[in-house]
PDB file of C-alpha atoms in Angstrom:
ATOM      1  CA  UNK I  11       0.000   0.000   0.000  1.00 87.00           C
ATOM      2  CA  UNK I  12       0.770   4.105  -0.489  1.00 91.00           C
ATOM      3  CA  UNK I  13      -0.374   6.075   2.752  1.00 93.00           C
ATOM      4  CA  UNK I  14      -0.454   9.947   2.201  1.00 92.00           C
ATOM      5  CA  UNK I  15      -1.358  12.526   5.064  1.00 90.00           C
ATOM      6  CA  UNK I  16      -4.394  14.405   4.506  1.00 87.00           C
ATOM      7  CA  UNK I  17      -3.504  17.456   6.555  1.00 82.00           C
ATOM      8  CA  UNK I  18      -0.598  18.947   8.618  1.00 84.00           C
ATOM      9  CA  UNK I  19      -3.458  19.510  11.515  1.00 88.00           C
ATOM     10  CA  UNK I  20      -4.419  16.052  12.009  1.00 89.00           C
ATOM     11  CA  UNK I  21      -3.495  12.387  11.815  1.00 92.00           C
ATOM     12  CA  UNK I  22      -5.942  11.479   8.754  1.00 92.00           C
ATOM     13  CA  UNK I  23      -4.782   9.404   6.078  1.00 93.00           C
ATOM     14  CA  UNK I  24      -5.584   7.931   3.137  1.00 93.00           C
ATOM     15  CA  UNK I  25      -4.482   4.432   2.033  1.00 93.00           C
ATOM     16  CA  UNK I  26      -3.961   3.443  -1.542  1.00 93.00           C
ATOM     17  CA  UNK I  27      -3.628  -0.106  -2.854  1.00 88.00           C
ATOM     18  CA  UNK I  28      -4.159  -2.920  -5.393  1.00 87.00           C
ATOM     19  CA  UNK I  29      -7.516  -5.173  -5.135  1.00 80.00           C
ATOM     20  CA  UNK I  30     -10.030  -7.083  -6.737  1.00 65.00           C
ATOM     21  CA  UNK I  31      -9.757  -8.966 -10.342  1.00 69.00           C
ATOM     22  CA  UNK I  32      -8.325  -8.185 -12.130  1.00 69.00           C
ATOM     23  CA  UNK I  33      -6.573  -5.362  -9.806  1.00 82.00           C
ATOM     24  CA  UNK I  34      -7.531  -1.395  -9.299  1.00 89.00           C
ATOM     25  CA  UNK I  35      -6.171   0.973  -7.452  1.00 91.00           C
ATOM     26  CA  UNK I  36      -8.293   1.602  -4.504  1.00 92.00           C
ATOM     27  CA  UNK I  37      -8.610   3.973  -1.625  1.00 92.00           C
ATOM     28  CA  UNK I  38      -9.789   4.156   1.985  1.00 93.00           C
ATOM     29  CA  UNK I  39      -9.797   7.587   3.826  1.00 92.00           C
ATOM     30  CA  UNK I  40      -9.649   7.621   8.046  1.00 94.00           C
ATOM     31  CA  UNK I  41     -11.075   9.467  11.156  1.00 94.00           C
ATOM     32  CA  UNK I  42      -8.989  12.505  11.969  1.00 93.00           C
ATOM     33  CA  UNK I  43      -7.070  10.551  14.429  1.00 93.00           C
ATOM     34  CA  UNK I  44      -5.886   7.743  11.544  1.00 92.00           C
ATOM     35  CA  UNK I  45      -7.190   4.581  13.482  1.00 93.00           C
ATOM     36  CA  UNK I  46     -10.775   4.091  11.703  1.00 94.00           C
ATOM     37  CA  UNK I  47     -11.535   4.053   7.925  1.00 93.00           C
ATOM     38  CA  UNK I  48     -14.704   4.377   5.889  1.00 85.00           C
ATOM     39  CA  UNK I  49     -16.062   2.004   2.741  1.00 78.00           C
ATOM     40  CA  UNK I  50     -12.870   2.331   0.013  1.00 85.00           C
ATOM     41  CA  UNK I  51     -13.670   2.607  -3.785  1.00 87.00           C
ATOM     42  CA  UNK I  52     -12.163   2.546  -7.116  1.00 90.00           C
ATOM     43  CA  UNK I  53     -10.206   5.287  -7.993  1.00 92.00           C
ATOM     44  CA  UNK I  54      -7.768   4.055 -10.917  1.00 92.00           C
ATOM     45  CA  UNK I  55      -8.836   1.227 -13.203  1.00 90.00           C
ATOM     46  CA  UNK I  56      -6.405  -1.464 -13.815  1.00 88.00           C
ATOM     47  CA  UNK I  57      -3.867   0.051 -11.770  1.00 91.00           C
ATOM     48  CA  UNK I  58      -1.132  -1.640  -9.418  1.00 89.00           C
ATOM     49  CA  UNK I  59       1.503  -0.888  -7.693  1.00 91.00           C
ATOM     50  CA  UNK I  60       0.443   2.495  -6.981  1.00 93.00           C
ATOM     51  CA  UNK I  61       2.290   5.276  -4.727  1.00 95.00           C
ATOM     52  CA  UNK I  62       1.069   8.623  -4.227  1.00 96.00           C
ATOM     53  CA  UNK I  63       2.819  11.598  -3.350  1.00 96.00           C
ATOM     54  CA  UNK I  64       0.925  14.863  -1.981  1.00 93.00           C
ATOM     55  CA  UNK I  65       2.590  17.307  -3.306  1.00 94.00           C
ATOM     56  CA  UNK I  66       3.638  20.803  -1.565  1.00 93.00           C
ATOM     57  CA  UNK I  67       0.718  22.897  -3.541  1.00 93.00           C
ATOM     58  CA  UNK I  68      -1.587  20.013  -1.666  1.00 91.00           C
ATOM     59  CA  UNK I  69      -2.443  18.449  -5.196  1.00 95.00           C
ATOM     60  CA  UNK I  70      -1.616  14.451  -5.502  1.00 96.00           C
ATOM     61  CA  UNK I  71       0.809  12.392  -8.159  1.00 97.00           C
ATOM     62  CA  UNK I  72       0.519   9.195  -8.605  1.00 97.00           C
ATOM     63  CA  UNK I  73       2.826   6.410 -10.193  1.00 97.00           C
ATOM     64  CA  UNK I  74       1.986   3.075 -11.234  1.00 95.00           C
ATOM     65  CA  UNK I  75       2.156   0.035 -13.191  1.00 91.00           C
ATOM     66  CA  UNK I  76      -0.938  -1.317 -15.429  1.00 88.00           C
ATOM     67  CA  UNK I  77      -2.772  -4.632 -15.071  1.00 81.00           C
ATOM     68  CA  UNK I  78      -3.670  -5.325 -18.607  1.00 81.00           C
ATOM     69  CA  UNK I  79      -2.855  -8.480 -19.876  1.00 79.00           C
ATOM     70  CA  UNK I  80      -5.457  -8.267 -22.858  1.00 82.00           C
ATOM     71  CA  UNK I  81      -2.946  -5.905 -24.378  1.00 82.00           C
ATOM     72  CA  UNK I  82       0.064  -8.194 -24.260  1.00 79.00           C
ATOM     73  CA  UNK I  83      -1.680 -11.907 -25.270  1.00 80.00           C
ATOM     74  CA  UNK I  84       2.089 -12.896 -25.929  1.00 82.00           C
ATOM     75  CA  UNK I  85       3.047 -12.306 -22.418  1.00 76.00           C
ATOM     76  CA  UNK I  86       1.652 -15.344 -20.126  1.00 71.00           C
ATOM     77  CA  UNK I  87       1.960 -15.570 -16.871  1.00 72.00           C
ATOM     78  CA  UNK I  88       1.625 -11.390 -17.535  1.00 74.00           C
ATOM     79  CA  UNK I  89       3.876  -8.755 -16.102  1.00 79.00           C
ATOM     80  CA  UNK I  90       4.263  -5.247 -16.021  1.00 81.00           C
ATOM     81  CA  UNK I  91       5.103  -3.282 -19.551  1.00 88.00           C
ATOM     82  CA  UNK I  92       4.340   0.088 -18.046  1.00 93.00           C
ATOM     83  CA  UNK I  93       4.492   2.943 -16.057  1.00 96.00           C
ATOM     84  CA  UNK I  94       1.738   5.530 -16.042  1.00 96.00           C
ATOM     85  CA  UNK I  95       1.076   8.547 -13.713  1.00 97.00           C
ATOM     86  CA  UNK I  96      -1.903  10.660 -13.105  1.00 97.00           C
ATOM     87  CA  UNK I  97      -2.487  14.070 -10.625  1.00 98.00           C
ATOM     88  CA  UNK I  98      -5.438  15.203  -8.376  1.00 96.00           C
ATOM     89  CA  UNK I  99      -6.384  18.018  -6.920  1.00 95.00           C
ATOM     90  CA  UNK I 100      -7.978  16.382  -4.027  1.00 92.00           C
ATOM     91  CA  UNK I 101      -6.278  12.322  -4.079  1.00 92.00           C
ATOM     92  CA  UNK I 102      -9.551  10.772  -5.568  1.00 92.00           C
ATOM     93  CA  UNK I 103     -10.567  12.346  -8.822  1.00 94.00           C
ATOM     94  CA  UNK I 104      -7.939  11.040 -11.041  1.00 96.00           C
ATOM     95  CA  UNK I 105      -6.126  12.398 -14.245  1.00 97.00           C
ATOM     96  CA  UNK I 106      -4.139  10.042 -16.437  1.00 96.00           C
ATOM     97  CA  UNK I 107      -0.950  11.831 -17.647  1.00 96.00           C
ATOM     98  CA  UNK I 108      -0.457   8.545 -19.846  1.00 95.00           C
ATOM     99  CA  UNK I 109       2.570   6.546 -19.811  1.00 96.00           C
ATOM    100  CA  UNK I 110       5.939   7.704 -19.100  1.00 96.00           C
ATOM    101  CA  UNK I 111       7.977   4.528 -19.520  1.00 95.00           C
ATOM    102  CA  UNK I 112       7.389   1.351 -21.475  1.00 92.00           C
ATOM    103  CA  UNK I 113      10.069  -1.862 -21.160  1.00 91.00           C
ATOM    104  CA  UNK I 114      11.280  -0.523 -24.663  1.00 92.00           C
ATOM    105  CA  UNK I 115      12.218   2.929 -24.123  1.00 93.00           C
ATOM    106  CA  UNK I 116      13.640   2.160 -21.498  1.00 92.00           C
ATOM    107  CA  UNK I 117      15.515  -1.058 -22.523  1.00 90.00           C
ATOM    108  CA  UNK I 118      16.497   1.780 -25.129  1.00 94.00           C
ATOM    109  CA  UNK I 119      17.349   4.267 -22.804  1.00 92.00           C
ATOM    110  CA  UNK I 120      19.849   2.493 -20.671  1.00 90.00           C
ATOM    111  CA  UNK I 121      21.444  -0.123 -22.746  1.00 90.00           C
ATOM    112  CA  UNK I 122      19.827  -3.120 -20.438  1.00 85.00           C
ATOM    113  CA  UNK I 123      17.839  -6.095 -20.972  1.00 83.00           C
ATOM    114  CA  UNK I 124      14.543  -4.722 -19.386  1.00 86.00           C
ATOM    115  CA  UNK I 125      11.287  -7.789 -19.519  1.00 84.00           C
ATOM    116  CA  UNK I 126       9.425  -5.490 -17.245  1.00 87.00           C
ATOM    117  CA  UNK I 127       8.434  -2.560 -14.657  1.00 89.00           C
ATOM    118  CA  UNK I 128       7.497  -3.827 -11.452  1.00 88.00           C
ATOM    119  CA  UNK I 129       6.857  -1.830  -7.985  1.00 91.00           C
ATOM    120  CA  UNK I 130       7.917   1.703  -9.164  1.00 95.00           C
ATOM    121  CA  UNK I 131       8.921   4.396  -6.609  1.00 96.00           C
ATOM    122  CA  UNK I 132       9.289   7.965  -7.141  1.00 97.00           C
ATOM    123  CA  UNK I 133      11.418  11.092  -5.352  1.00 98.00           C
ATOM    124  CA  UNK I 134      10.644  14.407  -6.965  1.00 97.00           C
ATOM    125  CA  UNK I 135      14.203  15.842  -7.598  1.00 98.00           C
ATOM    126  CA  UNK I 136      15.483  19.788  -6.958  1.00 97.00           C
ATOM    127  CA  UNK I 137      14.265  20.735 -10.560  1.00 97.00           C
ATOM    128  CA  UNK I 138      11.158  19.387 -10.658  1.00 96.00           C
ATOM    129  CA  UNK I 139      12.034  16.156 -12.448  1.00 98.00           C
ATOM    130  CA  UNK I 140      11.358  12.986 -10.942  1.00 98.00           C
ATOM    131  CA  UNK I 141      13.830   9.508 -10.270  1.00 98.00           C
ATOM    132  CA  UNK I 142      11.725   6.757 -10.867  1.00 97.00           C
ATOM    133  CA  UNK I 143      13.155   3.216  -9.321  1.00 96.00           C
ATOM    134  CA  UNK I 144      11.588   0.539 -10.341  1.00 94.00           C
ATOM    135  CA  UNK I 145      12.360  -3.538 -10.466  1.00 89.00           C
ATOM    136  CA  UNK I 146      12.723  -5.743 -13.155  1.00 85.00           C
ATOM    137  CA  UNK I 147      12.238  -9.329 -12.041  1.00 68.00           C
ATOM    138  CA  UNK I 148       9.026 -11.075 -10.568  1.00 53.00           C
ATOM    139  CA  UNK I 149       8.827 -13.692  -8.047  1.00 52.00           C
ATOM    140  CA  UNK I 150       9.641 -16.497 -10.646  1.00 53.00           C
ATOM    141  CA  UNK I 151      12.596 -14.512 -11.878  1.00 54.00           C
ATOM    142  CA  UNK I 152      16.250 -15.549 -10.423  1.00 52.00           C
ATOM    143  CA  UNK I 153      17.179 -12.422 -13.020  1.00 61.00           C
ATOM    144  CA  UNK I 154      16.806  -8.497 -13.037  1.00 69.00           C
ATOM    145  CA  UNK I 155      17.321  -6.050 -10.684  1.00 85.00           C
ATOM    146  CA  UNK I 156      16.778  -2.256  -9.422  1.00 90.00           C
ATOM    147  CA  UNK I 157      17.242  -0.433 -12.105  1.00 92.00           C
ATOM    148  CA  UNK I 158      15.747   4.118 -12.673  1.00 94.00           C
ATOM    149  CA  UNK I 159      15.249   6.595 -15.028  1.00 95.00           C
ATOM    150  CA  UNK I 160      14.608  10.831 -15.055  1.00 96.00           C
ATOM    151  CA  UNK I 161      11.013  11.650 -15.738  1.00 97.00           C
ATOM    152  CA  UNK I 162      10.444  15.448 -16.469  1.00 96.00           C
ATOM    153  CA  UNK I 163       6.865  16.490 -16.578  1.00 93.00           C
TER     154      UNK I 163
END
């Protein structure tokens, strides 16, 4: 899961995560105090992997891989070819920003065998740009690594 504070005056959080089948992003907002959450729902489609950043204007970023195997029938058992992002103003109404890395380009990009984008992470960088880590083996893989790239918005 991706936890974000919802305010500097309080303990609330909301809690981001991958559920159902095939997977979604979801998320569950809490009490003021953090301890007690309300009904989640839906917020990204086909999304996993999520993490969320609140950003210092209060707005909300969000980086993740996409559950779609329909798009890749060659690919069985399926794994990650992507990396998307989206922003909100208030961490539930979500805007896709599209993708910003695909196994290819980046294959490309850094001379590397690259089979997929698992689990990426995110630190927003003194100019704005953004390192994005992410991992390129699955749990049946004795292969891969941690590997990153420079996103700039």
């Amino acid at each position: 899961p991706s936890v974000v504070r919802l305010s500097d005056n309080d303990s609330s959080v909301r809690v981001y995560f991958s559920c159902g089948q095939p997977s979604h992003m979801a998320g569950f907002t809490s009490n003021a105090s953090g301890t007690e959450f309300g009904g989640g729902e839906i917020l990204i489609e086909q999304a996993i992997d999520a993490e969320i950043h609140r950003l210092s204007d209060g707005s909300y970023r969000v980086f993740h891989t996409v559950m779609n195997p329909d798009d890749h029938p060659d690919i069985r058992p399926f794994k990650p070819q992507e990396i998307k992002t989206a922003v909100s103003a208030d961490g539930l109404v979500w805007e896709s920003q599209g993708t910003i890395a695909d196994v290819d380009s980046v294959a490309s990009s850094l001379g590397e065998s690259i089979t997929v984008l698992a689990d990426p992470s995110a630190v927003l960088l003194e100019d704005g740009s953004w390192r994005i880590y992410f991992g390129n083996a699955t749990e049946h893989s004795d292969g891969g690594g941690i590997y990153s790239f420079v996103w700039r918005p």
